[in-house]
Amino acid sequence: GAFAVARDLLGQIREHVHLNLPGFTDLFGKHGSQFWNRTLPMTVARHFASAEQIVVAGAPGLAQLLQQQGLRFQRATLLRILAWAKDADPPPDDALMRQRILADLDDDFTKKTQQITALEREIAGYLVQTPYVLLLAIPGINVVSAADLAGEMGPIEHYANANAITGRAGLFPGRYQSDQVDHTASLVRCGNKRLRDALMQIGDNLITC
């Protein structure tokens, strides 16, 4: 769906940025974590095919570009970009073509993001009609993951306790018994795999947060 397409687009955008402007994303948060949450770095990546072009533009050129786009910025950010650009590796020979592709991918990603936002609002409208909306109070659980869980579990009153949920999902270790042998193994193979996936995804998100 739109979510999978958006993830794929993000991966392609990351590849083109890395090839044209190697190391640029690392200027914005640890491992480039803030690059995708800010308009400024993507604006620079869309308008400059190489670090050399950024050096030529200098702080005045960067400032003019960002002002034309209506973006707020700090001079320290521009100086950090220029310092990186002076020592950055050169881009591949097809940098200009990659820059055009990058702009097209970014436009497509923006459209997909808008579609996802609309879908999330629609999903939220259904979710608030169920007790599962309470899950949104937990950091790490968003509308999509809560809706996935709600769709797989069905009415919450069908489960007497937490063990009934994990039991249906097959989230418990198997047990092997033979004569004097009695030990537990990996998770059992039976169970609702889609419910298990929904719970494991939420678990991963909770660990991350």
Short mmCIF file of C-alpha atoms in Angstrom, two decimals:
data_model
loop_
_atom_site.label_atom_id
_atom_site.label_comp_id
_atom_site.label_asym_id
_atom_site.label_seq_id
_atom_site.Cartn_x
_atom_site.Cartn_y
_atom_site.Cartn_z
CA GLY A 1 0.00 0.00 0.00
CA ALA A 2 0.95 3.65 0.32
CA PHE A 3 3.03 2.91 3.44
CA ALA A 4 5.25 0.37 1.64
CA VAL A 5 5.66 2.63 -1.41
CA ALA A 6 6.67 5.56 0.82
CA ARG A 7 9.31 3.44 2.57
CA ASP A 8 10.70 2.35 -0.80
CA LEU A 9 10.82 5.96 -2.02
CA LEU A 10 12.63 7.01 1.14
CA GLY A 11 15.27 4.37 0.51
CA GLN A 12 15.78 5.57 -3.06
CA ILE A 13 16.01 9.20 -1.95
CA ARG A 14 18.58 8.27 0.69
CA GLU A 15 20.70 6.50 -1.94
CA HIS A 16 20.75 9.47 -4.34
CA VAL A 17 21.53 11.97 -1.58
CA HIS A 18 24.36 9.78 -0.30
CA LEU A 19 25.90 9.44 -3.77
CA ASN A 20 25.67 13.13 -4.73
CA LEU A 21 26.41 14.57 -1.29
CA PRO A 22 28.32 11.88 0.65
CA GLY A 23 28.15 12.52 4.38
CA PHE A 24 25.64 15.37 4.07
CA THR A 25 22.84 13.61 5.97
CA ASP A 26 25.17 13.05 8.96
CA LEU A 27 25.14 16.81 9.59
CA PHE A 28 21.59 16.50 10.87
CA GLY A 29 21.34 14.39 14.00
CA LYS A 30 22.95 11.08 14.85
CA HIS A 31 23.20 8.94 11.70
CA GLY A 32 21.15 11.58 9.87
CA SER A 33 18.10 11.00 12.07
CA GLN A 34 16.93 14.62 11.73
CA PHE A 35 17.51 14.87 7.98
CA TRP A 36 14.10 13.46 7.12
CA ASN A 37 12.24 15.60 9.67
CA ARG A 38 13.48 18.96 8.39
CA THR A 39 12.76 20.79 5.13
CA LEU A 40 16.09 22.65 5.05
CA PRO A 41 18.45 19.73 4.28
CA MET A 42 16.23 18.28 1.56
CA THR A 43 15.93 21.73 -0.03
CA VAL A 44 19.73 21.94 -0.21
CA ALA A 45 19.98 18.39 -1.60
CA ARG A 46 17.41 19.16 -4.29
CA HIS A 47 19.16 22.32 -5.49
CA PHE A 48 22.84 21.30 -5.36
CA ALA A 49 24.16 18.27 -7.21
CA SER A 50 27.54 18.32 -5.48
CA ALA A 51 29.42 19.69 -2.50
CA GLU A 52 31.49 21.75 -4.93
CA GLN A 53 28.37 23.65 -6.03
CA ILE A 54 27.61 24.41 -2.39
CA VAL A 55 31.13 25.78 -1.86
CA VAL A 56 30.75 28.01 -4.92
CA ALA A 57 27.39 29.30 -3.67
CA GLY A 58 28.82 30.00 -0.24
CA ALA A 59 26.81 31.23 2.73
CA PRO A 60 25.15 34.04 0.68
CA GLY A 61 23.93 31.56 -1.95
CA LEU A 62 22.61 29.12 0.64
CA ALA A 63 20.88 31.92 2.53
CA GLN A 64 19.27 33.25 -0.64
CA LEU A 65 17.96 29.79 -1.57
CA LEU A 66 16.45 29.18 1.86
CA GLN A 67 14.93 32.66 2.00
CA GLN A 68 13.32 32.14 -1.39
CA GLN A 69 11.79 28.93 -0.06
CA GLY A 70 10.49 30.74 3.00
CA LEU A 71 12.63 28.68 5.38
CA ARG A 72 14.07 29.89 8.67
CA PHE A 73 17.68 29.02 9.40
CA GLN A 74 20.64 29.86 11.61
CA ARG A 75 23.95 31.06 10.23
CA ALA A 76 25.68 28.35 12.25
CA THR A 77 23.83 25.74 10.18
CA LEU A 78 25.06 27.29 6.93
CA LEU A 79 28.64 27.37 8.22
CA ARG A 80 28.40 23.72 9.25
CA ILE A 81 27.19 22.78 5.75
CA LEU A 82 30.01 24.76 4.13
CA ALA A 83 32.63 23.19 6.39
CA TRP A 84 31.43 19.74 5.36
CA ALA A 85 31.27 20.69 1.67
CA LYS A 86 34.92 21.79 1.56
CA ASP A 87 36.12 18.32 2.59
CA ALA A 88 33.38 16.19 0.99
CA ASP A 89 34.15 13.54 -1.63
CA PRO A 90 33.25 14.36 -5.24
CA PRO A 91 29.93 13.04 -6.64
CA PRO A 92 29.61 10.46 -9.46
CA ASP A 93 29.68 11.56 -13.10
CA ASP A 94 25.90 11.29 -13.38
CA ALA A 95 25.28 13.66 -10.47
CA LEU A 96 23.08 16.05 -12.45
CA MET A 97 20.83 13.22 -13.60
CA ARG A 98 20.62 11.88 -10.06
CA GLN A 99 19.69 15.35 -8.84
CA ARG A 100 16.71 15.44 -11.22
CA ILE A 101 15.69 11.94 -10.18
CA LEU A 102 16.02 12.96 -6.52
CA ALA A 103 13.66 15.91 -7.03
CA ASP A 104 11.08 13.69 -8.76
CA LEU A 105 11.31 11.08 -6.00
CA ASP A 106 10.94 13.74 -3.32
CA ASP A 107 7.84 15.15 -5.03
CA ASP A 108 6.37 11.65 -5.20
CA PHE A 109 7.24 11.02 -1.55
CA THR A 110 5.48 14.25 -0.55
CA LYS A 111 2.32 13.12 -2.34
CA LYS A 112 2.47 9.69 -0.73
CA THR A 113 2.97 11.30 2.68
CA GLN A 114 -0.16 13.37 2.15
CA GLN A 115 -2.08 10.22 1.21
CA ILE A 116 -0.78 8.43 4.31
CA THR A 117 -1.84 11.34 6.52
CA ALA A 118 -5.35 11.16 5.05
CA LEU A 119 -5.47 7.39 5.62
CA GLU A 120 -4.28 7.77 9.21
CA ARG A 121 -7.06 10.27 9.87
CA GLU A 122 -9.62 7.87 8.44
CA ILE A 123 -8.21 5.00 10.50
CA ALA A 124 -8.26 7.19 13.62
CA GLY A 125 -11.95 7.85 13.02
CA TYR A 126 -12.65 4.12 13.29
CA LEU A 127 -10.20 3.55 16.13
CA VAL A 128 -11.80 6.10 18.46
CA GLN A 129 -14.99 4.03 18.35
CA THR A 130 -13.19 1.13 20.07
CA PRO A 131 -11.38 0.62 23.40
CA TYR A 132 -8.14 0.23 21.45
CA VAL A 133 -7.88 4.01 21.20
CA LEU A 134 -6.50 3.90 24.76
CA LEU A 135 -3.31 2.34 23.36
CA LEU A 136 -2.41 5.68 21.79
CA ALA A 137 -1.56 6.98 25.27
CA ILE A 138 1.48 4.67 25.27
CA PRO A 139 4.65 6.14 23.69
CA GLY A 140 5.65 4.00 20.73
CA ILE A 141 2.13 3.01 19.67
CA ASN A 142 0.66 5.04 16.83
CA VAL A 143 -2.63 4.98 14.95
CA VAL A 144 -1.43 2.43 12.42
CA SER A 145 -0.02 -0.12 14.88
CA ALA A 146 -3.04 0.22 17.19
CA ALA A 147 -5.40 -0.26 14.25
CA ASP A 148 -3.46 -3.33 13.06
CA LEU A 149 -3.79 -4.88 16.49
CA ALA A 150 -7.47 -3.99 16.78
CA GLY A 151 -8.21 -5.47 13.34
CA GLU A 152 -6.52 -8.77 14.18
CA MET A 153 -7.82 -9.13 17.74
CA GLY A 154 -11.41 -8.13 17.21
CA PRO A 155 -13.64 -7.25 20.19
CA ILE A 156 -11.49 -7.04 23.32
CA GLU A 157 -14.24 -8.63 25.44
CA HIS A 158 -13.53 -11.94 23.71
CA TYR A 159 -10.31 -12.25 25.73
CA ALA A 160 -10.54 -13.17 29.39
CA ASN A 161 -6.96 -12.11 30.16
CA ALA A 162 -3.55 -11.38 28.65
CA ASN A 163 -2.73 -15.08 28.37
CA ALA A 164 -5.70 -15.53 26.06
CA ILE A 165 -4.21 -12.91 23.72
CA THR A 166 -0.68 -14.31 23.67
CA GLY A 167 -2.10 -17.82 23.42
CA ARG A 168 -4.06 -17.00 20.28
CA ALA A 169 -1.01 -15.28 18.81
CA GLY A 170 1.25 -18.24 19.64
CA LEU A 171 3.53 -16.06 21.74
CA PHE A 172 4.65 -18.74 24.17
CA PRO A 173 7.48 -21.30 24.07
CA GLY A 174 6.90 -24.83 22.89
CA ARG A 175 7.56 -27.72 25.23
CA TYR A 176 9.27 -30.97 24.34
CA GLN A 177 8.74 -34.05 26.54
CA SER A 178 10.09 -37.55 25.93
CA ASP A 179 10.85 -40.06 28.66
CA GLN A 180 13.25 -38.23 30.97
CA VAL A 181 13.56 -35.24 28.66
CA ASP A 182 11.49 -32.15 29.43
CA HIS A 183 12.56 -28.79 28.08
CA THR A 184 11.16 -25.69 26.41
CA ALA A 185 11.95 -24.77 22.84
CA SER A 186 11.37 -21.72 20.62
CA LEU A 187 7.94 -20.21 20.08
CA VAL A 188 5.22 -22.61 19.04
CA ARG A 189 4.40 -22.74 15.35
CA CYS A 190 0.65 -22.64 15.75
CA GLY A 191 -1.25 -19.43 16.35
CA ASN A 192 -2.58 -16.43 14.46
CA LYS A 193 0.51 -15.19 12.60
CA ARG A 194 -0.97 -11.81 11.71
CA LEU A 195 -1.87 -11.16 15.34
CA ARG A 196 1.62 -12.26 16.36
CA ASP A 197 3.15 -9.87 13.81
CA ALA A 198 1.01 -6.98 15.08
CA LEU A 199 2.06 -7.62 18.68
CA MET A 200 5.72 -8.05 17.77
CA GLN A 201 5.71 -4.81 15.79
CA ILE A 202 4.28 -2.96 18.76
CA GLY A 203 6.89 -4.62 20.97
CA ASP A 204 9.69 -3.42 18.67
CA ASN A 205 8.28 0.12 18.73
CA LEU A 206 8.07 0.12 22.53
CA ILE A 207 11.69 -1.01 22.81
CA THR A 208 12.78 1.72 20.41
CA CYS A 209 10.93 4.41 22.33
#
